[in-house]
Coordinates of N, CA, C and O in Angstrom, one line a residue:
X415 N 55.8 129.6 2.2 CA 55.2 128.4 2.0 C 54.1 128.3 2.9 O 54.0 129.2 4.2
X416 N 53.0 127.5 2.8 CA 51.7 127.3 3.5 C 52.0 126.2 4.5 O 52.6 125.1 4.1
X417 N 51.7 126.5 5.9 CA 51.9 125.5 6.9 C 50.7 125.3 7.6 O 49.8 126.1 7.7
X418 N 50.8 124.1 8.4 CA 49.3 124.0 9.4 C 50.0 123.8 10.7 O 51.0 123.0 10.7
X419 N 49.5 124.5 11.7 CA 50.0 124.3 13.0 C 48.8 124.1 13.9 O 47.7 124.8 13.7
X420 N 48.9 123.0 14.7 CA 47.8 122.7 16.0 C 48.3 123.4 17.1 O 49.3 123.1 17.5
X421 N 47.8 124.7 17.5 CA 48.1 125.5 18.6 C 46.9 125.4 19.7 O 46.0 125.8 19.3
X422 N 47.3 124.8 20.8 CA 46.3 124.8 21.8 C 44.8 124.2 21.5 O 43.9 124.8 21.9
X423 N 45.0 123.2 20.8 CA 43.8 122.5 20.2 C 43.1 123.2 18.9 O 42.1 122.6 18.7
X424 N 43.7 124.1 18.5 CA 43.0 124.8 17.3 C 44.1 124.6 16.2 O 45.2 124.9 16.0
X425 N 43.4 124.3 15.1 CA 44.5 124.2 13.6 C 44.5 125.4 13.1 O 43.5 126.2 12.7
X426 N 45.7 126.0 12.9 CA 46.0 127.3 12.0 C 46.9 127.1 11.0 O 47.7 126.3 10.6
X427 N 46.1 127.8 9.9 CA 46.8 127.7 8.6 C 47.5 129.0 8.5 O 47.1 130.2 8.6
X428 N 48.8 128.8 8.2 CA 49.8 130.1 7.9 C 50.6 129.9 6.7 O 51.1 128.9 6.1
X429 N 50.6 131.3 6.2 CA 51.8 131.3 5.2 C 53.1 131.9 5.5 O 52.9 133.2 6.2
X430 N 54.3 131.4 5.7 CA 55.3 131.9 6.2 C 56.6 131.7 5.4 O 56.6 130.9 4.6
X431 N 57.6 132.4 5.6 CA 58.8 132.3 4.8 C 59.7 131.0 5.6 O 59.3 130.7 6.8
X432 N 60.4 130.2 5.1 CA 60.8 129.0 5.4 C 61.7 129.3 6.8 O 61.8 128.5 7.4
X433 N 62.4 130.4 6.9 CA 63.2 130.7 8.1 C 62.2 131.2 9.3 O 63.1 131.6 10.2
X434 N 61.1 131.3 9.1 CA 60.4 131.7 10.2 C 60.2 131.0 11.5 O 60.0 129.7 11.4
X435 N 60.4 131.5 12.7 CA 60.6 130.4 14.0 C 59.1 130.2 14.4 O 58.4 131.0 14.0
X436 N 59.1 129.3 15.1 CA 57.7 129.0 15.9 C 57.5 130.2 16.8 O 56.4 130.7 16.7
X437 N 58.4 130.8 17.4 CA 58.1 131.9 18.4 C 57.5 132.9 17.6 O 56.6 133.6 17.8
X438 N 58.0 133.3 16.2 CA 57.6 134.5 15.6 C 56.2 134.2 15.1 O 55.4 134.9 14.9
X439 N 55.8 133.0 14.5 CA 54.6 132.5 14.1 C 53.5 132.7 15.1 O 52.5 133.4 14.9
X440 N 54.1 132.1 16.4 CA 53.2 132.3 17.4 C 52.6 133.7 17.6 O 51.5 134.1 17.9
X441 N 53.7 134.4 18.0 CA 53.7 135.9 18.3 C 53.1 137.0 17.3 O 52.1 137.6 17.5
X442 N 53.8 136.8 16.3 CA 53.5 137.8 15.4 C 52.3 137.3 14.3 O 51.8 138.3 13.6
X443 N 52.1 136.1 14.1 CA 50.8 135.6 13.2 C 49.8 135.4 13.8 O 48.6 135.5 13.3
X444 N 50.0 134.6 14.9 CA 48.9 134.2 15.6 C 48.4 135.1 16.8 O 47.4 134.8 17.4
X445 N 49.2 136.0 17.4 CA 48.8 136.8 18.3 C 48.9 136.2 19.6 O 48.3 136.6 20.8
X446 N 49.6 135.0 19.6 CA 49.9 134.5 21.2 C 51.1 134.8 21.9 O 52.2 134.7 21.4
X447 N 51.1 135.6 22.8 CA 51.9 136.5 23.5 C 52.6 135.7 24.7 O 53.4 136.3 25.3
X448 N 52.1 134.5 25.1 CA 52.8 134.0 26.2 C 54.2 133.7 26.2 O 55.1 134.1 26.8
X449 N 54.6 133.0 24.9 CA 56.1 132.7 24.8 C 56.6 134.1 24.5 O 56.3 135.0 23.8
X450 N 57.8 134.2 25.2 CA 58.3 135.7 25.2 C 59.8 135.4 24.4 O 60.5 134.4 24.4
X451 N 60.2 136.4 23.8 CA 61.4 136.5 22.8 C 62.3 137.4 24.0 O 62.4 138.4 24.0
X452 N 63.2 136.3 24.6 CA 63.9 137.0 25.3 C 65.4 137.3 25.0 O 65.9 138.2 24.6
X453 N 66.2 136.2 24.6 CA 67.6 136.5 24.0 C 67.5 136.1 22.6 O 68.3 136.5 21.7
X454 N 66.4 135.3 22.0 CA 66.5 135.0 20.4 C 67.6 134.1 20.4 O 68.0 134.0 19.2
X455 N 68.2 133.3 21.2 CA 69.5 132.4 21.0 C 69.2 131.0 21.7 O 70.2 130.3 21.8
X456 N 68.3 131.0 22.6 CA 68.1 129.5 23.1 C 68.7 129.5 24.4 O 69.0 128.4 24.9
X457 N 69.0 130.6 25.0 CA 69.7 130.6 26.4 C 69.1 131.0 27.6 O 69.5 130.8 28.4
X458 N 67.8 131.6 27.3 CA 67.3 132.0 28.5 C 65.7 131.2 28.8 O 65.4 131.3 30.1
X459 N 65.5 130.7 27.8 CA 64.1 129.6 28.1 C 62.7 130.3 28.2 O 61.7 129.6 28.3
X460 N 62.6 131.9 27.9 CA 61.4 132.4 27.9 C 60.4 132.1 26.9 O 59.2 132.2 27.0
X461 N 61.0 131.4 25.7 CA 60.3 131.0 24.7 C 59.7 129.7 24.7 O 59.0 129.3 23.8
X462 N 59.8 129.0 25.8 CA 59.5 127.5 26.2 C 58.2 127.2 25.6 O 57.2 128.0 26.3
X463 N 57.7 126.5 24.9 CA 56.4 126.0 24.5 C 56.6 124.3 24.7 O 57.6 123.8 24.6
X464 N 55.4 123.6 24.4 CA 55.4 122.2 24.1 C 55.1 122.0 22.9 O 54.1 122.4 22.3
X465 N 55.8 121.1 22.3 CA 55.4 120.5 21.0 C 55.3 118.9 21.0 O 56.5 118.3 21.4
X466 N 54.3 118.6 20.8 CA 54.0 117.0 20.7 C 54.5 116.7 22.4 O 54.9 115.6 22.4
X467 N 54.1 117.3 23.3 CA 54.3 117.2 24.5 C 55.6 117.3 25.2 O 55.8 117.2 26.6
X468 N 56.5 117.8 24.4 CA 58.0 118.1 24.7 C 58.1 119.5 24.9 O 57.9 120.1 23.9
X469 N 59.2 119.8 26.1 CA 59.4 121.4 26.0 C 60.4 121.7 24.9 O 61.6 120.9 24.7
X470 N 60.3 122.6 24.1 CA 61.2 123.0 23.0 C 61.3 124.5 23.2 O 60.6 125.4 23.7
X471 N 62.5 125.1 22.8 CA 62.9 126.4 22.6 C 62.2 127.2 21.3 O 62.7 126.7 20.3
X472 N 61.1 127.7 21.3 CA 60.5 128.1 19.9 C 61.3 129.0 19.3 O 61.1 129.1 18.2
X473 N 62.3 129.8 20.0 CA 63.1 130.8 19.3 C 63.9 130.0 18.3 O 64.5 130.5 17.3
X474 N 64.4 128.7 18.5 CA 65.2 128.1 17.6 C 64.6 127.0 16.9 O 65.2 126.1 16.1
X475 N 63.3 126.8 16.7 CA 62.4 126.0 16.1 C 61.8 126.4 15.0 O 61.2 127.5 15.2
X476 N 62.1 125.9 13.8 CA 61.3 126.5 12.6 C 59.9 126.1 12.5 O 59.4 125.0 12.8
X477 N 59.2 127.1 12.3 CA 57.6 126.8 12.2 C 57.1 125.8 11.2 O 56.5 124.8 11.5
X478 N 57.7 125.7 10.1 CA 57.4 124.8 9.1 C 58.0 123.2 9.3 O 57.6 122.4 9.0
X479 N 58.8 123.3 10.4 CA 59.4 122.0 10.8 C 58.5 121.2 11.8 O 58.6 120.1 12.3
X480 N 57.5 122.0 12.5 CA 56.8 121.5 13.5 C 55.7 120.5 13.1 O 54.9 120.9 12.1
X481 N 55.6 119.2 13.5 CA 54.8 118.4 13.2 C 53.7 118.1 14.2 O 52.5 117.6 13.9
X482 N 54.0 118.2 15.6 CA 53.0 117.7 16.4 C 52.2 119.1 17.0 O 52.5 120.1 16.6
X483 N 51.3 118.7 17.8 CA 50.7 119.7 18.4 C 51.5 120.6 19.4 O 52.4 120.1 20.1
X484 N 51.2 121.8 19.4 CA 51.8 122.9 20.2 C 51.1 123.2 21.2 O 49.8 123.9 21.1
X485 N 51.6 123.5 22.2 CA 50.9 124.0 23.7 C 51.6 125.1 24.2 O 53.0 124.9 24.5
X486 N 50.9 126.2 24.5 CA 51.7 127.3 24.9 C 51.0 127.4 26.5 O 50.2 126.6 26.6
X487 N 51.5 128.4 27.2 CA 51.0 128.6 28.5 C 49.6 129.0 28.6 O 48.6 128.7 29.3
X488 N 49.1 129.8 27.4 CA 47.7 130.1 27.4 C 46.9 128.7 27.2 O 45.4 128.7 27.4
X489 N 47.4 127.5 26.7 CA 46.7 126.5 26.4 C 46.5 125.5 27.5 O 46.0 124.6 27.4
X490 N 47.2 125.9 28.9 CA 47.1 125.0 30.0 C 46.0 125.2 30.6 O 45.2 124.2 31.4
X491 N 45.3 126.2 30.7 CA 44.3 126.8 31.7 C 43.0 126.6 31.0 O 43.1 126.6 29.5
X492 N 42.0 126.6 31.6 CA 40.6 126.8 31.1 C 40.0 128.0 31.3 O 40.7 128.9 32.0
X493 N 38.9 128.5 31.0 CA 38.4 129.9 31.1 C 38.1 129.9 32.6 O 38.1 131.0 33.3
X494 N 38.0 128.8 33.4 CA 37.5 128.8 34.5 C 38.6 128.6 35.7 O 38.2 128.7 36.7
X495 N 39.6 128.0 35.1 CA 40.4 127.5 36.1 C 42.0 127.2 35.7 O 42.2 126.9 34.5
X496 N 43.0 127.7 36.6 CA 44.3 127.8 36.3 C 44.7 126.2 36.3 O 44.1 125.4 36.9
X497 N 45.9 125.8 35.5 CA 46.2 124.7 35.6 C 47.1 124.5 37.0 O 47.3 125.6 37.5
X498 N 47.2 123.5 37.4 CA 47.7 123.3 38.9 C 49.1 123.7 38.9 O 49.5 124.4 40.1
X499 N 50.0 123.9 37.9 CA 51.2 124.4 38.0 C 51.2 125.9 37.8 O 51.9 126.5 38.5
X500 N 50.2 126.4 37.1 CA 50.0 128.1 37.2 C 49.6 128.5 38.6 O 50.2 129.1 39.0
X501 N 48.5 127.8 39.2 CA 48.1 127.8 40.3 C 49.0 127.8 41.6 O 49.3 128.6 42.5
X502 N 50.1 126.8 41.4 CA 51.3 126.7 42.4 C 52.0 127.7 42.3 O 52.6 128.3 43.1
X503 N 52.4 128.5 41.0 CA 53.2 129.4 40.8 C 52.6 130.9 41.3 O 53.3 131.7 42.0
X504 N 51.4 131.1 41.4 CA 50.9 132.0 42.2 C 50.8 131.6 43.6 O 51.2 132.6 44.3
X505 N 50.3 130.5 44.1 CA 50.5 130.3 45.4 C 51.8 130.5 46.1 O 52.0 131.1 47.4
X506 N 52.9 130.1 45.5 CA 54.3 130.3 46.0 C 55.0 131.6 45.6 O 56.2 131.6 45.8
X507 N 54.3 132.3 44.8 CA 54.9 133.6 44.6 C 56.2 133.5 44.0 O 57.2 134.0 43.9
X508 N 55.8 132.6 42.7 CA 57.1 132.2 41.8 C 57.2 132.9 40.6 O 57.8 132.6 39.7
X509 N 56.6 134.2 40.9 CA 56.8 135.1 39.5 C 57.0 136.3 40.2 O 56.5 136.9 41.2
X510 N 57.8 137.4 39.7 CA 57.8 138.6 39.9 C 57.6 139.5 38.8 O 56.7 140.1 38.6
X511 N 58.6 139.8 37.8 CA 58.3 140.6 36.9 C 57.4 139.9 35.7 O 56.7 140.7 35.1
X512 N 57.5 138.7 35.7 CA 56.7 137.7 34.7 C 57.1 137.7 33.5 O 56.7 136.9 32.7
X513 N 58.3 138.2 33.1 CA 58.9 138.0 31.8 C 59.2 136.5 31.4 O 58.8 136.0 30.5
X514 N 59.7 135.8 32.4 CA 60.1 134.4 32.3 C 59.0 133.5 32.6 O 59.4 132.2 32.5
X515 N 58.1 133.8 33.3 CA 57.1 133.0 34.0 C 56.4 132.0 32.9 O 56.3 130.7 33.3
X516 N 56.1 132.2 31.6 CA 55.4 131.4 30.8 C 56.3 130.2 30.6 O 56.1 129.1 30.5
X517 N 57.6 130.6 30.2 CA 58.7 129.6 29.7 C 58.9 128.8 31.1 O 59.0 127.5 31.2
X518 N 59.0 129.3 32.4 CA 59.3 128.7 33.6 C 57.9 127.4 33.8 O 58.4 126.6 34.2
X519 N 56.9 128.0 33.7 CA 55.5 127.4 33.7 C 55.8 125.9 33.0 O 55.4 125.0 33.2
X520 N 56.1 126.4 31.4 CA 56.1 125.2 30.7 C 57.0 124.3 30.9 O 57.0 123.0 30.8
X521 N 58.1 124.6 31.3 CA 59.2 123.7 31.8 C 58.8 122.9 33.1 O 58.9 121.8 33.2
X522 N 58.2 123.6 34.0 CA 57.6 123.1 35.2 C 56.8 121.9 35.0 O 56.6 121.0 35.6
X523 N 55.6 122.1 33.9 CA 54.7 121.2 33.7 C 55.5 119.8 33.2 O 55.1 118.7 33.5
X524 N 56.5 120.1 32.4 CA 57.2 118.7 32.1 C 58.0 118.2 33.1 O 57.9 116.9 33.3
X525 N 58.4 119.0 34.2 CA 59.3 118.4 35.2 C 58.3 117.7 36.0 O 58.6 116.6 36.4
X526 N 57.2 118.1 36.3 CA 56.0 117.4 37.0 C 55.7 116.2 36.3 O 55.6 115.1 37.0
X527 N 55.3 116.5 35.0 CA 54.8 115.2 34.4 C 55.5 114.2 34.1 O 55.5 112.9 34.4
X528 N 57.2 114.4 34.1 CA 58.1 113.5 33.8 C 58.7 113.2 35.2 O 59.6 112.3 35.2
X529 N 58.3 113.4 36.3 CA 58.8 113.4 37.6 C 60.2 113.5 37.8 O 60.9 112.6 38.2
X530 N 60.7 114.5 37.4 CA 61.9 114.9 37.3 C 62.5 114.9 39.0 O 62.1 115.6 39.6
X531 N 63.6 114.3 39.0 CA 64.1 114.1 40.4 C 64.9 115.3 40.8 O 64.7 115.9 42.0
X532 N 65.6 116.1 39.9 CA 66.4 117.2 40.1 C 65.9 118.4 39.4 O 66.3 118.7 38.3
X533 N 64.9 119.1 40.1 CA 64.2 120.2 39.4 C 65.1 121.2 39.0 O 65.0 121.8 37.9
X534 N 66.1 121.7 40.0 CA 66.8 122.7 39.7 C 67.7 122.5 38.2 O 68.0 123.5 37.7
X535 N 68.3 121.3 38.1 CA 69.0 121.0 36.9 C 68.1 121.0 35.7 O 68.6 121.5 34.8
X536 N 67.0 120.3 36.1 CA 65.9 120.4 34.8 C 65.5 121.8 34.2 O 65.6 122.1 33.1
X537 N 65.2 122.6 35.2 CA 65.0 124.1 34.8 C 66.0 124.9 34.7 O 65.8 126.2 34.4
X538 N 67.4 124.4 34.6 CA 68.5 125.6 34.7 C 68.6 126.1 33.3 O 69.1 127.1 33.2
X539 N 67.7 125.8 32.4 CA 67.8 126.5 31.1 C 66.8 127.6 31.0 O 66.7 128.2 29.9
X540 N 66.2 127.8 32.2 CA 65.0 128.8 32.1 C 65.6 130.0 33.2 O 66.0 129.7 34.4
X541 N 65.9 131.0 32.6 CA 66.6 132.2 33.4 C 65.5 133.2 34.2 O 64.6 133.3 33.3
X542 N 65.9 133.3 35.0 CA 64.8 134.4 35.9 C 65.8 135.6 36.5 O 66.7 135.3 37.4
X543 N 65.7 136.7 36.0 CA 66.4 137.8 36.2 C 66.1 138.4 37.7 O 66.7 139.0 38.2
X544 N 64.9 137.9 38.2 CA 64.5 138.5 39.5 C 64.8 137.5 40.6 O 64.7 137.7 41.8
X545 N 65.4 136.3 40.1 CA 66.0 135.4 41.2 C 64.7 134.8 42.1 O 65.0 134.6 43.3
X546 N 63.6 134.4 41.4 CA 62.7 133.6 42.2 C 62.8 132.2 42.4 O 61.8 131.5 42.4
X547 N 64.1 131.6 41.9 CA 64.3 130.4 41.9 C 63.7 129.5 43.0 O 63.4 128.5 42.9
X548 N 64.1 129.9 44.4 CA 63.5 129.0 45.4 C 62.0 128.9 45.5 O 61.5 128.0 45.6
X549 N 61.5 130.0 45.0 CA 59.8 129.8 44.7 C 59.2 129.0 43.7 O 58.5 128.3 43.8
X550 N 60.2 129.1 42.6 CA 60.0 128.3 41.5 C 59.8 126.9 41.9 O 59.3 125.9 41.5
X551 N 61.1 126.7 42.6 CA 61.1 125.2 43.2 C 59.9 124.7 44.0 O 59.7 123.6 43.8
X552 N 59.7 125.4 44.9 CA 58.6 125.4 45.8 C 57.1 125.2 45.0 O 56.5 124.3 45.2
X553 N 57.1 125.9 44.1 CA 56.0 125.9 43.1 C 55.8 124.4 42.5 O 55.0 123.7 42.2
X554 N 57.0 124.2 41.9 CA 56.9 122.7 41.2 C 56.7 121.3 42.3 O 56.0 120.6 42.0
X555 N 57.2 121.6 43.4 CA 57.0 120.4 44.5 C 55.5 120.7 44.8 O 55.0 119.6 45.0
X556 N 54.9 121.7 45.0 CA 53.4 121.9 45.1 C 52.7 121.2 44.1 O 51.7 120.6 44.3
X557 N 53.0 121.5 42.7 CA 52.4 121.0 41.8 C 52.5 119.5 41.8 O 51.6 118.6 41.3
X558 N 53.7 119.0 42.0 CA 54.0 117.5 42.0 C 53.2 116.8 43.0 O 52.4 115.8 42.8
X559 N 52.9 117.6 44.1 CA 52.1 117.0 45.5 C 50.4 116.9 44.8 O 49.9 116.0 45.3
X560 N 50.0 118.0 43.8 CA 48.9 117.9 43.5 C 48.7 116.9 42.2 O 47.8 116.8 41.6
X561 N 49.6 116.3 42.0 CA 49.7 115.6 40.7 C 49.1 116.1 39.3 O 48.2 115.7 38.8
X562 N 49.7 117.3 39.1 CA 49.4 118.1 38.1 C 50.2 117.6 36.7 O 51.3 117.5 36.6
X563 N 49.2 117.2 36.0 CA 49.8 116.8 34.6 C 48.8 117.3 33.6 O 48.0 117.8 33.9
X564 N 49.5 117.4 32.3 CA 48.8 118.1 31.2 C 48.3 116.9 30.5 O 48.7 115.8 30.3

């Protein structure tokens, strides 16, 4: 089936099988590698992207069902400047191996934008094998103070 996806501000035309996930369409068809295939079951959060401004697990979302604009971690920054949440992750050393970082950042952007009071609870769907959780929470707080919105 032929679909149209708006990804990071660009409209992309794809021909996909009906069962192709958004994650596979992004990574395998469009070469966007920020979202990671961690568990492929919606349990780790490494594949988190925004669809129509809301965080979604792209491994559980069918590409053909997406109707709103998609933003991946690559779409947050400009050529010259990191998004404030990305900057906060660097400043707070909130990344170690980096595998979960893009999903963590995408969830953190939503947490800051929506002024989530319990960051730990909101981010609980994003697993970090390196246990950088305290630094991730500090990064969210830094970004919140910088009024980081998308």
